[in-house]
């Protein structure tokens, strides 16, 4: 049954390409419907979901880092770091203010909601674009922003939950935990990426099939070491991927192809498993859908253009590139994963906040994601689709 569901998910990418609806949204909605119809699926433990999605994010972030590589990142490195960190902070703050003033959340709940909704997911953008890519610095900036702000958002949520109650002492403690995770994650990522690149170049293996497995397991070791040292394993994995992205090593093309396929599988698994935690009946019964829809509209049309637009001001981009980057702040698996952290931490009102997060993500993927190709074409930043070779005749 799992394999049959996987085959349907792969086939859904064809439907996604025709409808211009990101495939991750299809996985999420179908899994949510199935969880409501099939008894037992809705009782998947949240901790199990978190563990599965953590593994998929390790794969996705490492593949994303490899796809960018140090050569591309070096051109826009400071911009990626600036937008990834500062953009996450101002987005979280903007959502927190809106949640408090417009929707009646207390400040701590509003900040938790803001941190959960701050990370972006350009993987959803490229799912909409299919085989086409965004040209220029904007493409690198979008990919790099996601790779940077996903670890930042996860570390910020962990710091907030660890800080517990309010007060300046809790704020200082949270900032300290966040800084420690970022610093340790970056150092471990650079060291692990360097060691992995040296191993890829100099240590031969007896079988071609072992080379991709070595990089995959190496990424897992980098994540584990960073977490054991109280750092951000997600940041470490992304940095390690960037470090090995441009390495000239034996069978590098096969390694990249393997990780790209595995990342596609990870995307399917992540959204499908997260969809099992969503109850469509609960969304229909409560008012979370209305709050989430309103918050999603404000986030797309007000918060990101205004606040992240200010962050982007010193970055050298054309007007078209700037507009595309501001529109492509799509939400994906990480906000929903952060919502499950609220559930497992038993935060007051966590169920309501989780439902709001799911609605915001669905709106972002469907509406913003559906318009990405049109915006990219109007901005003249959409690369021609590469030719796909026809399968050989039998």
Coordinates of C-alpha atoms in Angstrom, one line a residue:
X1 CA 0.0 0.0 0.0
X2 CA 2.8 2.4 0.8
X3 CA 4.5 1.6 -2.5
X4 CA 1.3 2.1 -4.4
X5 CA 0.8 5.4 -2.7
X6 CA 4.3 6.4 -3.7
X7 CA 3.6 5.5 -7.3
X8 CA 0.5 7.7 -7.2
X9 CA 2.6 10.5 -5.7
X10 CA 5.1 10.2 -8.5
X11 CA 2.3 10.3 -11.1
X12 CA 0.8 13.3 -9.3
X13 CA 3.8 15.3 -10.5
X14 CA 2.5 15.0 -14.0
X15 CA -0.9 16.4 -12.8
X16 CA 1.0 19.2 -11.0
X17 CA 2.8 20.2 -14.1
X18 CA -0.4 20.5 -16.1
X19 CA -2.4 22.3 -13.5
X20 CA 0.5 24.5 -12.2
X21 CA -0.4 23.4 -8.7
X22 CA 2.7 22.4 -6.7
X23 CA 2.9 18.7 -6.2
X24 CA 3.6 19.0 -2.4
X25 CA 0.1 20.5 -1.9
X26 CA -1.4 17.5 -3.6
X27 CA 0.5 15.2 -1.3
X28 CA -0.6 17.2 1.8
X29 CA -4.3 17.4 0.9
X30 CA -4.6 13.7 -0.2
X31 CA -2.8 12.5 3.0
X32 CA -5.2 14.7 5.1
X33 CA -8.2 13.3 3.3
X34 CA -7.0 9.7 3.8
X35 CA -6.2 10.3 7.5
X36 CA -9.9 11.4 8.0
X37 CA -11.3 8.4 6.1
X38 CA -9.0 5.6 7.2
X39 CA -9.3 4.7 11.0
X40 CA -5.9 4.6 12.7
X41 CA -3.9 6.9 10.4
X42 CA -5.0 10.0 12.3
X43 CA -3.3 8.5 15.4
X44 CA 0.2 8.6 14.1
X45 CA 2.3 10.0 17.0
X46 CA 3.6 13.5 16.5
X47 CA 7.0 12.5 17.6
X48 CA 7.2 9.9 14.9
X49 CA 6.1 12.5 12.3
X50 CA 8.9 14.8 13.6
X51 CA 11.5 12.1 13.3
X52 CA 10.5 11.1 9.8
X53 CA 10.4 14.7 8.6
X54 CA 13.7 15.5 10.2
X55 CA 15.3 12.7 8.1
X56 CA 13.7 14.1 4.9
X57 CA 14.9 17.6 5.7
X58 CA 18.4 16.3 6.1
X59 CA 18.2 14.9 2.6
X60 CA 16.5 18.0 1.1
X61 CA 18.9 20.5 2.7
X62 CA 22.0 18.6 1.7
X63 CA 20.8 18.2 -1.9
X64 CA 19.9 21.9 -1.9
X65 CA 23.4 22.9 -0.7
X66 CA 25.0 20.6 -3.4
X67 CA 22.8 22.2 -6.1
X68 CA 23.9 25.7 -5.1
X69 CA 27.6 25.0 -4.5
X70 CA 30.2 27.3 -3.3
X71 CA 30.7 28.9 -6.7
X72 CA 27.2 30.2 -7.0
X73 CA 26.9 31.0 -3.3
X74 CA 30.1 33.0 -3.3
X75 CA 28.6 35.6 -5.7
X76 CA 25.5 36.2 -3.4
X77 CA 26.8 34.7 -0.2
X78 CA 26.4 37.8 2.0
X79 CA 22.9 38.5 0.5
X80 CA 21.8 34.9 1.2
X81 CA 23.1 35.2 4.8
X82 CA 21.5 38.6 5.3
X83 CA 18.1 37.7 3.9
X84 CA 18.1 34.3 5.5
X85 CA 18.7 35.6 9.0
X86 CA 17.3 39.1 9.0
X87 CA 14.4 38.2 6.7
X88 CA 13.4 35.4 9.1
X89 CA 13.5 37.8 12.1
X90 CA 11.5 40.6 10.6
X91 CA 8.9 38.1 9.2
X92 CA 8.5 36.5 12.5
X93 CA 8.1 39.9 14.2
X94 CA 5.6 41.1 11.6
X95 CA 3.4 38.0 11.9
X96 CA 3.6 38.3 15.8
X97 CA 2.4 41.9 15.7
X98 CA -0.5 40.9 13.3
X99 CA -1.4 37.9 15.4
X100 CA -1.6 40.0 18.5
X101 CA -3.3 43.2 17.2
X102 CA -5.6 41.7 14.5
X103 CA -6.4 38.2 15.8
X104 CA -6.1 38.5 19.6
X105 CA -3.2 36.2 20.4
X106 CA -1.0 37.0 23.4
X107 CA 2.5 38.1 22.5
X108 CA 4.2 34.7 23.2
X109 CA 1.7 32.8 21.1
X110 CA 2.0 35.4 18.4
X111 CA 5.8 35.1 18.4
X112 CA 5.6 31.3 18.2
X113 CA 3.2 31.6 15.3
X114 CA 5.5 34.1 13.6
X115 CA 8.6 31.9 14.0
X116 CA 6.7 28.9 12.6
X117 CA 5.6 30.8 9.5
X118 CA 8.8 32.7 8.8
X119 CA 10.8 30.0 6.9
X120 CA 10.3 29.8 3.1
X121 CA 10.4 26.8 0.8
X122 CA 11.7 27.6 -2.7
X123 CA 11.5 23.8 -3.4
X124 CA 7.8 24.4 -3.8
X125 CA 8.6 27.2 -6.3
X126 CA 10.7 24.9 -8.4
X127 CA 8.1 22.2 -8.2
X128 CA 5.7 24.7 -9.9
X129 CA 8.3 25.7 -12.5
X130 CA 8.9 22.0 -13.4
X131 CA 12.0 21.6 -15.5
X132 CA 12.6 25.4 -15.9
X133 CA 14.8 27.4 -13.6
X134 CA 14.9 31.1 -12.5
X135 CA 17.9 32.8 -14.0
X136 CA 20.2 35.5 -12.5
X137 CA 21.0 36.2 -8.9
X138 CA 17.3 35.8 -7.8
X139 CA 17.4 32.0 -8.4
X140 CA 20.5 31.6 -6.2
X141 CA 19.0 34.0 -3.6
X142 CA 15.7 32.1 -3.4
X143 CA 17.5 28.7 -3.0
X144 CA 20.0 30.1 -0.5
X145 CA 17.4 31.9 1.5
X146 CA 15.5 28.7 2.1
X147 CA 18.6 26.8 3.0
X148 CA 19.5 29.5 5.5
X149 CA 16.2 30.4 7.0
X150 CA 15.0 26.8 7.5
X151 CA 17.7 26.1 10.1
X152 CA 17.3 29.6 11.5
X153 CA 13.5 29.1 12.0
X154 CA 14.0 25.7 13.5
X155 CA 16.7 26.9 15.9
X156 CA 14.6 30.0 16.9
X157 CA 11.6 27.8 17.7
X158 CA 13.8 25.4 19.8
X159 CA 15.2 28.4 21.6
X160 CA 11.8 29.9 22.3
X161 CA 10.3 26.6 23.6
X162 CA 13.4 26.0 25.7
X163 CA 13.2 29.5 27.2
X164 CA 9.8 28.7 28.6
X165 CA 8.1 31.7 30.3
X166 CA 8.5 35.4 29.7
X167 CA 10.9 38.0 31.1
X168 CA 14.2 39.3 30.1
X169 CA 16.1 36.3 31.5
X170 CA 14.1 34.0 29.2
X171 CA 14.8 36.3 26.3
X172 CA 18.5 36.3 27.0
X173 CA 18.5 32.5 27.4
X174 CA 16.7 32.1 24.1
X175 CA 19.1 34.3 22.2
X176 CA 22.0 32.4 23.8
X177 CA 20.7 29.1 22.7
X178 CA 20.0 30.4 19.2
X179 CA 23.5 31.8 18.8
X180 CA 25.1 28.6 20.0
X181 CA 23.1 26.5 17.5
X182 CA 24.0 28.8 14.6
X183 CA 27.7 29.0 15.5
X184 CA 28.2 25.3 16.2
X185 CA 26.1 24.3 13.1
X186 CA 28.2 26.5 10.8
X187 CA 31.5 25.3 12.2
X188 CA 30.5 21.6 12.0
X189 CA 29.1 22.1 8.5
X190 CA 32.3 23.6 7.2
X191 CA 34.5 21.0 8.9
X192 CA 32.3 18.1 7.8
X193 CA 32.0 19.4 4.3
X194 CA 35.7 19.8 4.0
X195 CA 36.3 16.2 5.3
X196 CA 33.6 14.8 3.1
X197 CA 35.1 16.6 0.0
X198 CA 38.6 15.2 0.7
X199 CA 37.2 11.7 1.1
X200 CA 35.2 12.0 -2.1
X201 CA 38.3 13.0 -4.1
X202 CA 40.9 10.7 -2.5
X203 CA 39.3 7.6 -1.2
X204 CA 38.3 5.1 -3.8
X205 CA 35.5 2.5 -3.4
X206 CA 35.2 -0.9 -5.0
X207 CA 31.7 -0.3 -6.4
X208 CA 30.2 2.7 -8.2
X209 CA 26.9 2.3 -6.2
X210 CA 28.8 3.0 -3.0
X211 CA 29.8 6.5 -3.9
X212 CA 26.4 8.2 -3.5
X213 CA 25.8 6.2 -0.3
X214 CA 29.0 7.6 1.2
X215 CA 27.9 11.2 0.7
X216 CA 24.4 10.4 2.0
X217 CA 25.6 8.7 5.2
X218 CA 28.3 11.4 5.6
X219 CA 25.6 14.1 5.6
X220 CA 23.8 12.1 8.3
X221 CA 27.0 12.0 10.4
X222 CA 27.4 15.8 10.0
X223 CA 23.8 16.3 11.2
X224 CA 24.3 14.0 14.2
X225 CA 27.6 15.5 15.3
X226 CA 26.2 19.0 15.1
X227 CA 23.1 18.0 17.2
X228 CA 25.3 16.2 19.7
X229 CA 27.3 19.4 20.2
X230 CA 24.1 21.4 20.7
X231 CA 24.3 23.0 17.3
X232 CA 21.9 23.2 14.3
X233 CA 22.2 20.0 12.5
X234 CA 20.1 21.4 9.6
X235 CA 22.5 24.3 9.1
X236 CA 25.4 22.0 9.3
X237 CA 24.0 19.7 6.6
X238 CA 23.2 22.6 4.3
X239 CA 26.7 24.1 4.7
X240 CA 28.3 20.7 4.1
X241 CA 26.3 20.4 0.9
X242 CA 27.5 23.8 -0.3
X243 CA 31.1 22.8 0.5
X244 CA 30.9 19.6 -1.7
X245 CA 28.7 21.1 -4.4
X246 CA 31.6 22.2 -6.7
X247 CA 34.0 19.4 -5.7
X248 CA 35.5 17.5 -8.7
X249 CA 35.3 14.0 -7.6
X250 CA 34.9 10.5 -9.2
X251 CA 31.3 9.7 -10.3
X252 CA 30.1 13.2 -9.2
X253 CA 27.3 13.2 -11.8
X254 CA 26.0 9.9 -10.4
X255 CA 26.2 11.2 -6.9
X256 CA 24.2 14.3 -7.8
X257 CA 21.6 12.3 -9.7
X258 CA 21.2 10.0 -6.8
X259 CA 20.7 12.8 -4.3
X260 CA 18.2 14.6 -6.6
X261 CA 16.1 11.5 -6.8
X262 CA 16.3 10.9 -3.1
X263 CA 15.3 14.5 -2.5
X264 CA 12.2 14.0 -4.6
X265 CA 11.3 11.0 -2.5
X266 CA 12.0 13.0 0.7
X267 CA 9.6 15.7 -0.5
X268 CA 6.8 13.2 -1.1
X269 CA 7.4 11.5 2.3
X270 CA 7.6 14.8 4.2
X271 CA 4.3 16.3 2.9
X272 CA 2.5 13.0 3.0
X273 CA 3.5 12.3 6.7
X274 CA 2.7 15.9 7.7
X275 CA -0.7 15.6 5.9
X276 CA -1.6 12.7 8.3
X277 CA -1.5 15.1 11.2
X278 CA -4.1 17.4 9.6
X279 CA -7.7 17.0 10.3
X280 CA -9.9 18.5 7.7
X281 CA -13.0 18.1 9.9
X282 CA -11.3 20.2 12.6
X283 CA -10.5 22.9 10.1
X284 CA -14.1 23.0 9.0
X285 CA -15.5 23.0 12.5
X286 CA -13.4 25.8 13.9
X287 CA -12.5 29.3 12.7
X288 CA -8.9 28.4 12.1
X289 CA -9.5 28.4 8.3
X290 CA -10.7 32.1 8.3
X291 CA -7.8 33.3 10.5
X292 CA -5.3 31.3 8.5
X293 CA -6.6 32.6 5.2
X294 CA -6.5 36.2 6.4
X295 CA -3.0 35.8 7.9
X296 CA -1.8 34.1 4.7
X297 CA -3.1 37.0 2.6
X298 CA -1.4 39.6 4.9
X299 CA 1.8 37.6 5.0
X300 CA 2.0 37.4 1.2
X301 CA 0.8 41.0 0.3
X302 CA 1.9 43.0 3.3
X303 CA 4.5 41.4 5.6
X304 CA 7.0 40.0 3.1
X305 CA 6.8 42.8 0.6
X306 CA 7.1 45.5 3.3
X307 CA 9.5 44.0 5.8
X308 CA 11.6 41.6 3.7
X309 CA 11.6 44.4 1.0
X310 CA 13.4 46.6 3.5
X311 CA 15.9 43.8 4.2
X312 CA 16.5 43.4 0.4
X313 CA 17.0 47.2 -0.1
X314 CA 20.9 47.0 0.2
X315 CA 21.0 43.9 -2.1
X316 CA 21.9 44.6 -5.7
X317 CA 18.9 43.3 -7.6
X318 CA 17.0 44.6 -10.6
X319 CA 13.4 45.6 -10.0
X320 CA 12.1 42.5 -11.7
X321 CA 14.4 40.2 -9.6
X322 CA 13.4 42.0 -6.4
X323 CA 9.7 41.6 -7.2
X324 CA 10.1 37.9 -7.9
X325 CA 12.0 37.2 -4.7
X326 CA 9.4 39.0 -2.7
X327 CA 6.6 37.1 -4.3
X328 CA 8.3 33.7 -4.0
X329 CA 8.3 33.6 -0.2
X330 CA 6.3 30.3 -0.3
X331 CA 5.7 28.2 2.8
X332 CA 6.2 24.5 2.9
X333 CA 7.1 21.6 5.1
X334 CA 9.2 23.4 7.7
X335 CA 6.3 25.7 9.0
X336 CA 4.1 22.6 9.5
X337 CA 7.0 20.8 11.2
X338 CA 7.4 23.7 13.5
X339 CA 3.7 23.6 14.2
X340 CA 4.1 20.0 15.4
X341 CA 6.8 21.2 17.8
X342 CA 4.0 23.4 19.4
X343 CA 1.8 20.3 19.7
X344 CA 4.5 18.1 21.3
X345 CA 5.5 20.9 23.7
X346 CA 1.9 21.2 24.8
X347 CA 1.8 25.0 24.2
X348 CA -1.5 26.5 25.2
X349 CA -3.7 26.8 22.1
X350 CA -1.3 24.7 20.1
X351 CA -4.1 22.8 18.2
X352 CA -5.6 26.1 17.0
X353 CA -2.2 27.5 16.0
X354 CA -1.3 24.3 14.2
X355 CA -4.5 24.5 12.1
X356 CA -3.8 28.1 11.3
X357 CA -0.3 27.2 10.1
X358 CA -1.7 24.5 7.8
X359 CA -4.1 26.9 6.2
X360 CA -1.4 29.5 5.7
X361 CA 0.8 26.9 4.0
X362 CA -2.0 25.6 1.8
X363 CA -2.9 29.2 0.7
X364 CA 0.7 30.1 0.1
X365 CA 1.4 27.0 -2.0
X366 CA -1.8 27.1 -4.0
X367 CA -2.3 30.9 -4.6
X368 CA 1.3 32.2 -4.5
X369 CA 2.7 29.0 -6.0
X370 CA 0.1 28.9 -8.8
X371 CA 1.1 32.5 -9.8
X372 CA 4.9 32.0 -9.7
X373 CA 5.3 31.0 -13.4
X374 CA 3.3 34.0 -14.5
X375 CA 5.3 36.3 -12.3
X376 CA 8.6 34.8 -13.5
X377 CA 7.6 35.1 -17.1
X378 CA 6.5 38.7 -16.7
X379 CA 9.8 39.4 -15.0
X380 CA 11.6 37.6 -17.9
X381 CA 13.6 35.5 -15.5
X382 CA 12.4 32.1 -16.6
X383 CA 15.0 30.0 -18.3
X384 CA 13.9 27.9 -21.4
X385 CA 12.9 24.4 -20.5
X386 CA 15.7 21.9 -21.3
X387 CA 15.1 19.3 -23.9
X388 CA 14.1 15.9 -22.5
X389 CA 15.4 13.0 -24.6
X390 CA 12.7 10.7 -25.9
X391 CA 12.9 7.1 -24.6
X392 CA 14.5 4.7 -27.0
X393 CA 12.2 2.5 -29.2
X394 CA 11.8 -1.0 -27.9

